[in-house]
Coordinates of C-alpha atoms in Angstrom, one line a residue:
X1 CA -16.4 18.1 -22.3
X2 CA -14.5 15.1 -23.3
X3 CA -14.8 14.1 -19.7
X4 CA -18.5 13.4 -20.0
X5 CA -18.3 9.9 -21.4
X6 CA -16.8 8.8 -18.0
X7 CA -20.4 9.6 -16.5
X8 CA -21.8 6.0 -18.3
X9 CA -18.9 4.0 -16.6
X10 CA -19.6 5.9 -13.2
X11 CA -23.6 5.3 -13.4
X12 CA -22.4 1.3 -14.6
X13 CA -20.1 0.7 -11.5
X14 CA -22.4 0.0 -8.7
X15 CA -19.4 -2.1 -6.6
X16 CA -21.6 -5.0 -7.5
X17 CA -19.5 -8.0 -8.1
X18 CA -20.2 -8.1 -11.7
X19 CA -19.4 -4.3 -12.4
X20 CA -15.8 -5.4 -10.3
X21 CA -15.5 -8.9 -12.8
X22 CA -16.0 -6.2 -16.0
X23 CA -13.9 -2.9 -15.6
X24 CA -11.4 -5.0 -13.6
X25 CA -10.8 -6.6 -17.7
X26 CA -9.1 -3.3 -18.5
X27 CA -6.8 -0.5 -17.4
X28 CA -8.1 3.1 -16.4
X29 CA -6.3 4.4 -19.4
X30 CA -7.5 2.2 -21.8
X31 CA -11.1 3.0 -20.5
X32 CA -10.4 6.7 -20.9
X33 CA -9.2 5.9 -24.3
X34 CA -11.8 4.3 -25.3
X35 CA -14.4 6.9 -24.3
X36 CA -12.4 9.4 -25.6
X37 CA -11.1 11.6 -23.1
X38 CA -9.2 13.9 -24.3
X39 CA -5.1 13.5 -23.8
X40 CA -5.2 17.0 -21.8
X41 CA -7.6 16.3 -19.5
X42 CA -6.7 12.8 -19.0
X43 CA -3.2 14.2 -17.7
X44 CA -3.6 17.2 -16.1
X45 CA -7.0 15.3 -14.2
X46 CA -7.3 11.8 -14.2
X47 CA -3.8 10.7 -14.0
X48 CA -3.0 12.9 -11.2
X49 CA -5.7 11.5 -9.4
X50 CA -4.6 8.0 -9.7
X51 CA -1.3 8.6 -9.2
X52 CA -2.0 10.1 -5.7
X53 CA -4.9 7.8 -4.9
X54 CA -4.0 4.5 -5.9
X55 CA 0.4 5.2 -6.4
X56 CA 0.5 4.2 -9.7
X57 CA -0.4 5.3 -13.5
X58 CA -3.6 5.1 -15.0
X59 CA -2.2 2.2 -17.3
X60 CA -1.2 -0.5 -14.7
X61 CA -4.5 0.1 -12.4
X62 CA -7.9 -1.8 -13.5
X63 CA -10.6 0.8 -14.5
X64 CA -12.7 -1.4 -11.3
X65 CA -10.2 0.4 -9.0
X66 CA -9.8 3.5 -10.5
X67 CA -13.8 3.9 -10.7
X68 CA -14.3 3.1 -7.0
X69 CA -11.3 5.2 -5.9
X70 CA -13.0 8.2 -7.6
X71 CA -16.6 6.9 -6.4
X72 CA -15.3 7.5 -3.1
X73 CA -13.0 10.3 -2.5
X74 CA -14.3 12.1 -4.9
X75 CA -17.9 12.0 -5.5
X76 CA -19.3 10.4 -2.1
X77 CA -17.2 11.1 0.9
X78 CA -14.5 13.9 0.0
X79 CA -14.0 14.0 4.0
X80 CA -13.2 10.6 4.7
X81 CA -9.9 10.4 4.2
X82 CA -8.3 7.4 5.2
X83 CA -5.3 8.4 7.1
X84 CA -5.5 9.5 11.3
X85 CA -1.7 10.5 12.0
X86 CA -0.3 10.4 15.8
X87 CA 0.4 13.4 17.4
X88 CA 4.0 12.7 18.5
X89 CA 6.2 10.0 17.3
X90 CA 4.9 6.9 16.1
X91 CA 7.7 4.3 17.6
X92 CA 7.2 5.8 20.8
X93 CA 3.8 6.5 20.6
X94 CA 2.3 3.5 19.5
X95 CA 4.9 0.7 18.3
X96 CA 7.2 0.8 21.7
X97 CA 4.3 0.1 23.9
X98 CA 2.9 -2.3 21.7
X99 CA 5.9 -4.0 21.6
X100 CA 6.2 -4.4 25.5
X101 CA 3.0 -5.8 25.6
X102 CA 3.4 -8.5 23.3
X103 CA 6.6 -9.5 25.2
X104 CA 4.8 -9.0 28.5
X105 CA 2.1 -11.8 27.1
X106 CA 5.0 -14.2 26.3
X107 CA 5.3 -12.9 22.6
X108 CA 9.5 -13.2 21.1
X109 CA 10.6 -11.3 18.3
X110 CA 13.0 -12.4 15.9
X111 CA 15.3 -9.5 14.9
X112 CA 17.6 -9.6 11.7
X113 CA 15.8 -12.4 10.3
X114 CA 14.7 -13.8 6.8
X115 CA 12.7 -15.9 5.3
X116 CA 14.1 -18.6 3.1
X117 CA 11.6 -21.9 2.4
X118 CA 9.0 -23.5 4.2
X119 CA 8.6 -27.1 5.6
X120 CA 5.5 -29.3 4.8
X121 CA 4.2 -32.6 6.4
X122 CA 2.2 -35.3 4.7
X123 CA -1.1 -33.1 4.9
X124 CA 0.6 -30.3 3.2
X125 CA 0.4 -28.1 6.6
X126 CA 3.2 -26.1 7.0
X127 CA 4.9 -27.0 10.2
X128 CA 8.3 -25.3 10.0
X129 CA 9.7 -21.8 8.6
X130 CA 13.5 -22.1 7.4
X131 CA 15.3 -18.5 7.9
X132 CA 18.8 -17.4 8.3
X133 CA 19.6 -15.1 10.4
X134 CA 22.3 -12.0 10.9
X135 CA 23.4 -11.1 14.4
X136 CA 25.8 -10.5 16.7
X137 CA 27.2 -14.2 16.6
X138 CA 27.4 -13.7 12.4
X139 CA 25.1 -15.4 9.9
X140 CA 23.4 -19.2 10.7
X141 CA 20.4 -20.3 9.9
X142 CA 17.2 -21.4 12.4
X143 CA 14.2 -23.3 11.6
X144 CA 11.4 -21.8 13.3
X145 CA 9.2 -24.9 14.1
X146 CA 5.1 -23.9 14.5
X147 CA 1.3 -25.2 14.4
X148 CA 0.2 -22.3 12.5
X149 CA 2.0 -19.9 10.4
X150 CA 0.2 -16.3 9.7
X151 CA 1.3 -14.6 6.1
X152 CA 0.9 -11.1 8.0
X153 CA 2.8 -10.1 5.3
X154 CA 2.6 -7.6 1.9
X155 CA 1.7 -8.6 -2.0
X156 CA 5.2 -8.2 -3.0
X157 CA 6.8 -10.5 0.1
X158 CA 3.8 -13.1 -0.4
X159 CA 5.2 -13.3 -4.2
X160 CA 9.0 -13.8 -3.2
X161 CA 7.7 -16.7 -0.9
X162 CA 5.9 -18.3 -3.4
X163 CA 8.6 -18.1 -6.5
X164 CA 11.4 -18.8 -4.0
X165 CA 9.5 -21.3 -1.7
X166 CA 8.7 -25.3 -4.6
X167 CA 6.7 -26.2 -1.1
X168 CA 4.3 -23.4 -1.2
X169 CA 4.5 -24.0 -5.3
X170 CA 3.0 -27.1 -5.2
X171 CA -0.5 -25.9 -4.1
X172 CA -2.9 -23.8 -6.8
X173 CA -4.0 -21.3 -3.9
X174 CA -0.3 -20.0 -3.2
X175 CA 0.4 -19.9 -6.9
X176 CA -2.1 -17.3 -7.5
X177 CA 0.2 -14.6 -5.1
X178 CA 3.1 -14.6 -7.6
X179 CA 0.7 -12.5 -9.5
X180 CA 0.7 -10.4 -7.0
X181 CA 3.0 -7.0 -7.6
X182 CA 4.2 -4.1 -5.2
X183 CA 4.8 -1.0 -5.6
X184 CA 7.5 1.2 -4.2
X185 CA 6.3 4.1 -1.7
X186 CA 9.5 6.3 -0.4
X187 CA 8.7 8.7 2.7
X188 CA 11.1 11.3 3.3
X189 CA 10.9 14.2 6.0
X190 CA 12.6 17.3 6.0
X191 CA 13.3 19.8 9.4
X192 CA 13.3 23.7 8.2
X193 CA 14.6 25.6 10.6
X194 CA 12.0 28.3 9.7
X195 CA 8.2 28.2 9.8
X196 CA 6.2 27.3 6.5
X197 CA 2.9 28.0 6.3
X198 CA 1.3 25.5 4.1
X199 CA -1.9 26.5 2.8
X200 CA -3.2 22.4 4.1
X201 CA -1.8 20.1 6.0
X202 CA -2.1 17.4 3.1
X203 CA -1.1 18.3 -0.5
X204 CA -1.0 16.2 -3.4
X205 CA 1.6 16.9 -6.2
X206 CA 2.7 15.6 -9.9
X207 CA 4.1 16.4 -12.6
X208 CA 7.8 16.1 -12.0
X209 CA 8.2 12.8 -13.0
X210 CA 6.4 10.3 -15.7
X211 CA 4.4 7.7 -13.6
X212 CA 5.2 9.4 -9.9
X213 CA 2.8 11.6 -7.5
X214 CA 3.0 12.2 -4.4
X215 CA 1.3 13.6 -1.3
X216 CA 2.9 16.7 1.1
X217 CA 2.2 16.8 4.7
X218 CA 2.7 19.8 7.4
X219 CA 3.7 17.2 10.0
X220 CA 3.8 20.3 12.1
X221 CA 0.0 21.2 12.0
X222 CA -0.9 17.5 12.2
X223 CA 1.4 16.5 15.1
X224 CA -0.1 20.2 16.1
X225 CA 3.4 21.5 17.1
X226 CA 4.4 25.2 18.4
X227 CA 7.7 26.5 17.2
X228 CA 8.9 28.2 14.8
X229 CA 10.4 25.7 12.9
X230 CA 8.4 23.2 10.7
X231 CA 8.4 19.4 9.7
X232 CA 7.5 18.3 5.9
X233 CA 7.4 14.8 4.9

């Protein structure tokens, strides 16, 4: 019952802009709070589901998030989940051959390399990456010289560039990504040397930890593998 206040800020969020500029103000938790949820269901429901949905507690997501994370999965499209996995390894699946073909169109990739500043002319374009480098020959450093440089790059990484980089400092725009946080996501896979019949393929679990979910998969029955062994992650 103590749910059923939640109903007004579902019916509110419409993924207009201004229902994202008002729930985005405060955290899931606080919005639970507010409307008081009760402390049982709030754990035992709502946490859980943020902590497998969005990887993080209730208190360090916006209510915006939370709301259209729920919206989704759970009252609009419990079937479109997000996630298509390759059946058979991924490097050699899909990264390998990708790989080649960049190279094949001229593409280099530079191994064992990291970012350390960035190099500006007078129109504030960035013309040159500054990295050092660990290889076979030991540690130097290489300036990477370009027209156009592509952050294809995450929140957390965009973040070290900016606090670590006074050139990218300088400009408003770049400032803004040092608010920017990551999150750490650990994937570990386990080979049984028996068969375990999982009642899904993909299982989310909490509890265990404050603050930490996570999700189970059968690789097996994904990866659609005959044996009679079995592959968690």
């Amino acid at each position: 019952m103590t749910a059923i206040p939640l109903v007004l800020a579902f019916s509110e969020f419409d993924d207009s802009k201004e229902a994202w500029e008002k729930y985005d103000q405060v955290s899931f938790r606080d919005l639970c709070v507010k409307l008081g949820v009760g402390r049982k269901m709030y754990f035992e429901a709502f946490e859980s589901m943020i902590l497998t949905g969005l990887f993080a507690p209730g208190a360090e997501c916006s209510a915006a998030a939370a709301l259209g994370m729920a919206y989704f999965f759970v009252l609009s499209s419990q079937n479109a989940f997000d996630v298509r996995w390759c059946k058979g390894n991924v490097g050699e699946k899909i990264f390998d051959p990708w790989v080649e073909h960049l190279q094949s169109l001229g593409v280099e990739f530079q191994l064992s390399t990291r970012v350390q500043g960035f190099r500006t002319d007078d129109s504030k374009s960035i013309t040159a990456i500054d990295c050092a480098v660990q290889d076979e020959d030991g540690a130097h450093e290489l300036a990477i010289y370009a027209d156009k440089v592509v952050f294809a790059v995450g929140g957390a990484a965009l973040n070290r560039f900016v606090t670590c980089s006074p050139e990218l400092a300088k400009h408003s725009d770049f400032r803004k990504f040092a608010y920017l946080r990551g999150l750490g996501v650990l994937a570990t896979r386990l080979y049984l040397d028996t068969a375990l019949d999982t009642p899904y393929s993909a299982n989310a679990c909490w509890g265990f930890d404050d603050g930490v979910g996570m999700t189970m998969f059968d690789i097996t029955k994904l990866h659609e593998l005959d044996g009679e062994t079995s592959i968690i992650e």
